[in-house]
Coordinates of C-alpha atoms in Angstrom, one line a residue:
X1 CA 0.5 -4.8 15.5
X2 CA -1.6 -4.3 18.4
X3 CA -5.6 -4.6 19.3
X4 CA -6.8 -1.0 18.4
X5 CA -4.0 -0.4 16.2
X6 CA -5.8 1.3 13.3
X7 CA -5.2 1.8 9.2
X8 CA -7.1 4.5 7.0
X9 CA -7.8 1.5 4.3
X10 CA -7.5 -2.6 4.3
X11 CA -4.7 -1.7 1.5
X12 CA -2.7 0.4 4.0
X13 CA -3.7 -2.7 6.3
X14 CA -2.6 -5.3 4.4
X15 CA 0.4 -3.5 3.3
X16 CA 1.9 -2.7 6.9
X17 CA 1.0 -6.7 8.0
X18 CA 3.2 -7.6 5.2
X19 CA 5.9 -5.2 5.9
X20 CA 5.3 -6.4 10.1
X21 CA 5.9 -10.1 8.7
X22 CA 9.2 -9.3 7.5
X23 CA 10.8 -7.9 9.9
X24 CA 9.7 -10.2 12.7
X25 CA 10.8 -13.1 10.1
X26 CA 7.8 -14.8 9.8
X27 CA 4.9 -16.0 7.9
X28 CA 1.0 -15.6 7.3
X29 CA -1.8 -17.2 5.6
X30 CA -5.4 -15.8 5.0
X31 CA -8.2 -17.1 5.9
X32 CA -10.6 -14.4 4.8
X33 CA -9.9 -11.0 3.4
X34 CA -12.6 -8.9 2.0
X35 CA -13.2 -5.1 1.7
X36 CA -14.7 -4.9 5.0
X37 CA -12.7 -8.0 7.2
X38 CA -9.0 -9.9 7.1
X39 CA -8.6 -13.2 8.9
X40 CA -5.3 -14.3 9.2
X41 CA -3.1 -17.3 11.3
X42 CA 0.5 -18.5 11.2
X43 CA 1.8 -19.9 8.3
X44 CA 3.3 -23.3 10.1
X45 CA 0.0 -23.5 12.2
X46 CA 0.3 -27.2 12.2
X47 CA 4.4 -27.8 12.0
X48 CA 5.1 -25.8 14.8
X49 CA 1.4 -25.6 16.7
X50 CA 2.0 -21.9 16.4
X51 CA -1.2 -19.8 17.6
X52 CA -0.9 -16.7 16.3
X53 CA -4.0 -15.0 14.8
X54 CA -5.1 -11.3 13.5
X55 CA -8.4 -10.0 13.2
X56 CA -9.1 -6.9 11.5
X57 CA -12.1 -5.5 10.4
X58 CA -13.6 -1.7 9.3
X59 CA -15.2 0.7 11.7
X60 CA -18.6 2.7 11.0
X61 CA -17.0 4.2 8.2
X62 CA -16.8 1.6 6.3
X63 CA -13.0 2.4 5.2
X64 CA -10.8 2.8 8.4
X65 CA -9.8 -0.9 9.4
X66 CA -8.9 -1.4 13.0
X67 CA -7.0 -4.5 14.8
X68 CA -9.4 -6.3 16.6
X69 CA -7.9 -9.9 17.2
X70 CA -4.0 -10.4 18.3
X71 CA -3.1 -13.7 19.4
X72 CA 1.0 -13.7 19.5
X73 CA 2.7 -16.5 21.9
X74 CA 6.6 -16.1 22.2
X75 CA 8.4 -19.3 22.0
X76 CA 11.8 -19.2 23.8
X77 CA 14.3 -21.2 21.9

C-alpha cells in the first residue's frame, strides 16, 4: 500500500487492506468508509502511540479508488 497505489472499486480496496493487514500482522480501525472515501488509523493508536493512517478516496470516475494518504512509521524493537 503506497500513495497512488490504485483499486478498480472500494470493495477490491477494502478487500486488499485487509489482506495487507494480515500479512504485516497488524490491525485497523475505520474512521469513515463510504462509497466514495475510507479513513482508516492503527488499531492500538493510543496503546502504542502508533501513527499509521490511510486515505483513500475515488477518482473522476467515481469507481476507481486511489491511495491518497500513507502514514507508516517503523518501530525498531
Amino acid at each position: 500500500m503506497k500513495v497512488g497505489s490504485t483499486y478498480p472499486n472500494m470493495s477490491e480496496f477494502k478487500l486488499a487492506l485487509c489482506q495487507h493487514a494480515i500479512k504485516h500482522e497488524f490491525e485497523f480501525r475505520t474512521k469513515h468508509s463510504s462509497k466514495r472515501r475510507f479513513r482508516g488509523y492503527c488499531a492500538r493508536k493510543m496503546e502504542d502511540n502508533c501513527p499509521w493512517k490511510i486515505h483513500a478516496s475515488t477518482i473522476a470516475d467515481q469507481v476507481t479508488v486511489v491511495v491518497t494518504i500513507v502514514v507508516i512509521i517503523a518501530y525498531s524493537s
